[in-house]
CSV table of C-alpha atoms in Angstrom, one decimal:
chain,number,residue,atom,x,y,z
I,1,UNK,CA,16.2,86.7,-208.0
I,2,UNK,CA,15.5,85.0,-204.7
I,3,UNK,CA,12.8,86.6,-202.6
I,4,UNK,CA,12.3,86.9,-198.9
I,5,UNK,CA,9.4,84.4,-199.3
I,6,UNK,CA,12.0,81.8,-200.4
I,7,UNK,CA,13.6,82.0,-196.9
I,8,UNK,CA,10.6,81.7,-194.6
I,9,UNK,CA,7.4,79.9,-195.2
I,10,UNK,CA,4.0,81.2,-194.0
I,11,UNK,CA,3.9,78.3,-191.5
I,12,UNK,CA,7.2,79.4,-190.0
I,13,UNK,CA,5.8,82.8,-189.1
I,14,UNK,CA,7.4,86.2,-188.8
I,15,UNK,CA,11.2,86.7,-188.3
I,16,UNK,CA,10.6,88.9,-185.3
I,17,UNK,CA,8.8,88.3,-182.0
I,18,UNK,CA,7.5,91.0,-179.7
I,19,UNK,CA,6.7,90.3,-176.1
I,20,UNK,CA,4.7,92.7,-173.8
I,21,UNK,CA,4.0,95.2,-176.6
I,22,UNK,CA,2.1,97.4,-174.2
I,23,UNK,CA,4.8,97.6,-171.6
I,24,UNK,CA,4.8,100.9,-169.8
I,25,UNK,CA,8.5,100.9,-168.8
I,26,UNK,CA,11.1,103.2,-170.4
I,27,UNK,CA,13.4,100.3,-171.3
I,28,UNK,CA,13.1,98.6,-174.7
I,29,UNK,CA,14.8,95.3,-174.6
I,30,UNK,CA,16.2,93.6,-177.7
I,31,UNK,CA,17.6,90.1,-178.1
I,32,UNK,CA,19.1,89.6,-181.5
I,33,UNK,CA,20.4,86.0,-180.9
I,34,UNK,CA,17.4,84.6,-179.1
I,35,UNK,CA,16.8,81.4,-181.2
I,36,UNK,CA,18.8,78.6,-182.8
I,37,UNK,CA,15.9,77.7,-185.1
I,38,UNK,CA,16.8,77.3,-188.8
I,39,UNK,CA,14.3,78.0,-191.6
I,40,UNK,CA,13.5,74.8,-193.6
I,41,UNK,CA,14.8,76.6,-196.7
I,42,UNK,CA,18.5,76.4,-195.5
I,43,UNK,CA,18.4,72.9,-194.2
I,44,UNK,CA,21.1,72.3,-191.5
I,45,UNK,CA,23.7,74.5,-193.2
I,46,UNK,CA,26.0,71.5,-193.3
I,47,UNK,CA,26.4,71.4,-189.5
I,48,UNK,CA,25.8,68.6,-187.0
I,49,UNK,CA,23.6,68.9,-183.9
I,50,UNK,CA,26.5,69.7,-181.6
I,51,UNK,CA,27.3,72.8,-183.7
I,52,UNK,CA,23.7,73.8,-184.1
I,53,UNK,CA,23.0,73.7,-180.3
I,54,UNK,CA,26.2,75.6,-179.5
I,55,UNK,CA,26.8,79.3,-179.0
I,56,UNK,CA,27.6,79.8,-182.7
I,57,UNK,CA,23.9,79.3,-183.5
I,58,UNK,CA,22.4,81.5,-180.7
I,59,UNK,CA,23.0,83.1,-177.3
I,60,UNK,CA,22.0,80.3,-174.8
I,61,UNK,CA,19.9,81.7,-171.9
I,62,UNK,CA,19.7,85.2,-173.3
I,63,UNK,CA,16.0,85.1,-174.3
I,64,UNK,CA,15.0,83.7,-170.9
I,65,UNK,CA,16.9,86.4,-169.1
I,66,UNK,CA,15.5,89.1,-171.4
I,67,UNK,CA,12.0,87.8,-170.8
I,68,UNK,CA,12.5,87.9,-167.0
I,69,UNK,CA,13.9,91.4,-167.3
I,70,UNK,CA,10.9,92.5,-169.3
I,71,UNK,CA,8.7,91.3,-166.5
I,72,UNK,CA,10.8,93.1,-163.9
I,73,UNK,CA,10.9,96.4,-165.9
I,74,UNK,CA,7.4,96.1,-167.6
I,75,UNK,CA,9.4,96.5,-170.8
I,76,UNK,CA,8.6,95.6,-174.4
I,77,UNK,CA,11.0,92.9,-175.7
I,78,UNK,CA,11.9,92.5,-179.4
I,79,UNK,CA,13.6,89.2,-180.3
I,80,UNK,CA,14.8,87.4,-183.4
I,81,UNK,CA,13.0,84.0,-184.0
I,82,UNK,CA,15.7,82.4,-186.2
I,83,UNK,CA,19.3,81.6,-185.8
I,84,UNK,CA,22.1,84.1,-186.1
I,85,UNK,CA,23.8,81.6,-188.5
I,86,UNK,CA,21.2,82.5,-191.2
I,87,UNK,CA,21.5,86.2,-190.5
I,88,UNK,CA,23.0,87.8,-187.5
I,89,UNK,CA,20.7,90.8,-186.8
I,90,UNK,CA,23.5,92.6,-184.8
I,91,UNK,CA,25.5,93.0,-188.0
I,92,UNK,CA,24.8,95.2,-191.1
I,93,UNK,CA,24.2,93.5,-194.5
I,94,UNK,CA,27.6,94.4,-195.8
I,95,UNK,CA,29.4,92.8,-192.9
I,96,UNK,CA,30.9,89.3,-193.5
I,97,UNK,CA,29.7,88.3,-190.0
I,98,UNK,CA,26.1,88.9,-191.0
I,99,UNK,CA,26.1,85.5,-192.7
I,100,UNK,CA,29.4,84.0,-191.4
I,101,UNK,CA,31.3,81.3,-193.3
I,102,UNK,CA,33.3,80.5,-190.1
I,103,UNK,CA,32.3,81.0,-186.4
I,104,UNK,CA,34.9,80.2,-183.8
I,105,UNK,CA,36.1,76.7,-184.7
I,106,UNK,CA,33.2,75.8,-187.0
I,107,UNK,CA,33.1,76.2,-190.7
I,108,UNK,CA,29.6,76.8,-192.0
I,109,UNK,CA,29.2,75.2,-195.4
I,110,UNK,CA,25.7,76.5,-196.0
I,111,UNK,CA,27.0,80.1,-195.8
I,112,UNK,CA,29.9,79.5,-198.2
I,113,UNK,CA,29.9,81.4,-201.5
I,114,UNK,CA,26.5,82.9,-201.1
I,115,UNK,CA,25.4,84.8,-204.2
I,116,UNK,CA,24.3,88.4,-204.0
I,117,UNK,CA,20.7,87.2,-204.6
I,118,UNK,CA,21.0,84.8,-201.7
I,119,UNK,CA,22.4,87.4,-199.4
I,120,UNK,CA,19.7,89.8,-200.4
I,121,UNK,CA,16.9,87.3,-199.7
I,122,UNK,CA,18.2,86.6,-196.2
I,123,UNK,CA,18.6,90.3,-195.5
I,124,UNK,CA,15.1,91.0,-196.7
I,125,UNK,CA,13.5,88.1,-194.8
I,126,UNK,CA,15.3,88.5,-191.5
I,127,UNK,CA,17.3,91.7,-191.0
I,128,UNK,CA,14.9,94.2,-192.5
I,129,UNK,CA,11.7,93.2,-190.6
I,130,UNK,CA,13.6,92.9,-187.3
I,131,UNK,CA,15.1,96.4,-187.4
I,132,UNK,CA,12.0,97.9,-189.0
I,133,UNK,CA,10.0,96.6,-186.0
I,134,UNK,CA,12.4,98.1,-183.5
I,135,UNK,CA,12.4,101.4,-185.4
I,136,UNK,CA,8.6,101.5,-185.6
I,137,UNK,CA,8.3,100.8,-181.8
I,138,UNK,CA,10.7,103.6,-181.0
I,139,UNK,CA,9.0,106.0,-183.4
I,140,UNK,CA,5.6,105.3,-181.9
I,141,UNK,CA,7.0,105.8,-178.4
I,142,UNK,CA,8.6,109.1,-179.4
I,143,UNK,CA,5.5,110.3,-181.0
I,144,UNK,CA,3.6,109.6,-177.8
I,145,UNK,CA,6.2,111.6,-175.8
I,146,UNK,CA,7.7,108.5,-174.2
I,147,UNK,CA,11.3,108.0,-173.3
I,148,UNK,CA,13.2,105.0,-174.8
I,149,UNK,CA,16.2,103.4,-173.1
I,150,UNK,CA,17.6,100.7,-175.4
I,151,UNK,CA,19.0,97.6,-173.8
I,152,UNK,CA,20.3,94.6,-175.8
I,153,UNK,CA,20.7,91.3,-174.1
I,154,UNK,CA,23.3,88.7,-175.1
I,155,UNK,CA,25.3,85.8,-173.7
I,156,UNK,CA,28.8,84.5,-174.4
I,157,UNK,CA,30.6,81.3,-174.1
I,158,UNK,CA,33.0,80.8,-171.1
I,159,UNK,CA,35.7,79.4,-173.3
I,160,UNK,CA,36.5,80.8,-176.7
I,161,UNK,CA,39.2,79.4,-179.0
I,162,UNK,CA,40.4,77.4,-176.1
I,163,UNK,CA,40.9,80.4,-173.8
I,164,UNK,CA,38.8,80.7,-170.5
I,165,UNK,CA,37.0,84.0,-169.9
I,166,UNK,CA,37.0,85.3,-166.3
I,167,UNK,CA,34.6,88.1,-166.9
I,168,UNK,CA,31.0,87.2,-165.9
I,169,UNK,CA,29.0,90.2,-167.2
I,170,UNK,CA,30.1,92.7,-169.9
I,171,UNK,CA,28.6,96.2,-170.1
I,172,UNK,CA,29.2,97.3,-173.6
I,173,UNK,CA,28.8,100.7,-175.2
I,174,UNK,CA,29.7,102.6,-178.3
I,175,UNK,CA,30.3,106.4,-178.3
I,176,UNK,CA,27.5,107.0,-175.9
I,177,UNK,CA,28.7,105.7,-172.5
I,178,UNK,CA,26.2,107.4,-170.2
I,179,UNK,CA,24.1,104.3,-169.3
I,180,UNK,CA,27.1,102.0,-169.3
I,181,UNK,CA,29.0,104.2,-166.9
I,182,UNK,CA,26.1,104.3,-164.5
I,183,UNK,CA,25.6,100.6,-164.7
I,184,UNK,CA,29.3,99.9,-164.0
I,185,UNK,CA,29.2,102.3,-161.0
I,186,UNK,CA,26.1,100.5,-159.7
I,187,UNK,CA,27.9,97.1,-160.1
I,188,UNK,CA,30.9,98.1,-158.0
I,189,UNK,CA,31.3,95.8,-155.0
I,190,UNK,CA,28.6,93.5,-156.3
I,191,UNK,CA,28.6,89.6,-156.5
I,192,UNK,CA,29.7,89.4,-160.2
I,193,UNK,CA,32.8,90.3,-162.1
I,194,UNK,CA,31.5,93.1,-164.3
I,195,UNK,CA,33.7,94.7,-167.0
I,196,UNK,CA,33.4,97.4,-169.6
I,197,UNK,CA,33.4,96.4,-173.3
I,198,UNK,CA,34.3,92.8,-172.5
I,199,UNK,CA,34.5,90.1,-173.8
I,200,UNK,CA,33.8,92.2,-176.9
I,201,UNK,CA,33.8,95.9,-177.7
I,202,UNK,CA,32.7,98.3,-180.5
I,203,UNK,CA,35.9,97.5,-182.4
I,204,UNK,CA,34.5,94.0,-182.9
I,205,UNK,CA,31.4,95.3,-184.7
I,206,UNK,CA,29.0,94.2,-181.9
I,207,UNK,CA,27.3,97.5,-181.3
I,208,UNK,CA,25.3,97.6,-184.6
I,209,UNK,CA,21.9,97.7,-183.0
I,210,UNK,CA,23.0,100.5,-180.6
I,211,UNK,CA,24.4,102.5,-183.6
I,212,UNK,CA,21.3,102.0,-185.6
I,213,UNK,CA,18.6,102.8,-183.1
I,214,UNK,CA,20.3,104.5,-180.1
I,215,UNK,CA,23.0,106.8,-181.1
I,216,UNK,CA,21.3,108.8,-183.9
I,217,UNK,CA,18.4,109.8,-181.7
I,218,UNK,CA,20.2,110.3,-178.4
I,219,UNK,CA,18.5,107.4,-176.6
I,220,UNK,CA,20.3,106.0,-173.6
I,221,UNK,CA,21.6,102.6,-174.7
I,222,UNK,CA,23.7,99.7,-173.6
I,223,UNK,CA,24.5,96.1,-174.6
I,224,UNK,CA,24.7,93.5,-171.9
I,225,UNK,CA,26.7,90.3,-172.3
I,226,UNK,CA,26.3,87.5,-169.7
I,227,UNK,CA,28.5,84.4,-169.5
I,228,UNK,CA,26.2,81.6,-170.5
I,229,UNK,CA,27.3,79.1,-167.8
I,230,UNK,CA,25.7,81.5,-165.3
I,231,UNK,CA,22.3,81.3,-167.0
I,232,UNK,CA,22.2,77.6,-168.0
I,233,UNK,CA,19.1,76.9,-165.9
I,234,UNK,CA,16.0,78.7,-164.6
I,235,UNK,CA,17.5,79.5,-161.2
I,236,UNK,CA,20.6,81.1,-162.8
I,237,UNK,CA,18.4,83.0,-165.2
I,238,UNK,CA,16.2,84.3,-162.5
I,239,UNK,CA,19.2,85.4,-160.3
I,240,UNK,CA,20.8,87.2,-163.3
I,241,UNK,CA,17.6,88.9,-164.3
I,242,UNK,CA,17.0,90.2,-160.7
I,243,UNK,CA,20.6,91.5,-160.6
I,244,UNK,CA,20.5,93.2,-164.0
I,245,UNK,CA,17.1,94.7,-163.4
I,246,UNK,CA,18.6,96.4,-160.3
I,247,UNK,CA,21.6,97.7,-162.3
I,248,UNK,CA,19.3,99.0,-165.0
I,249,UNK,CA,16.9,100.8,-162.7
I,250,UNK,CA,19.8,102.4,-160.7
I,251,UNK,CA,21.5,103.5,-163.9
I,252,UNK,CA,18.4,105.0,-165.5
I,253,UNK,CA,17.7,106.9,-162.2
I,254,UNK,CA,21.3,108.2,-162.2
I,255,UNK,CA,21.1,109.3,-165.8
I,256,UNK,CA,17.8,111.1,-165.3
I,257,UNK,CA,19.1,113.2,-162.4
């Protein structure tokens, strides 16, 4: 059977990165699609550079925005260090989209007909340590009497399957809508087009991290999607982080009243 050590070498390091581990803020930020890096063990998955630099491999700009948000909120940030094409950490192991054979217009030859052993090895190497680290951080905070507000940070492409997307920021939630409601209220009249559960919603299977770490324990939680053309450079990333930090602070304050 393939082992997790067959996926990542020691030189490639851990699957998960943690920034500002001593952050004192109540927010815990998560960026599941932070990197487009591929482990050497999977080669290029049969894809060219255009595909490997596109949104199918990662969420462009999301990590930069998440890091700026972490600075604004003095928040700990957990992020995945390898591409969603190898394992999408916002999907459970049984989901086809965890190791997709097709993403938007791209077929992914290196994910075709994976054996159970190959799927297990990727899950053990990438998914398990990522979510174990989040769970451990939350457990440690809870044991210390600290509140956790779970915020996941993503970006999306402005054109999908040939159709333009007008929404600029999506505020996504699953069955717990408290924080999303408060953020949407704070965004009213603001400079961006902000919509609920857009361009995706829980019916698309995108709220796995919220379901795993937020809902069972009653932690306030939300998923943020930002159109990636708005965060393509450092200026846009800074503007967006400033704006989102304001929404998050206002929403947390509302929910704590």
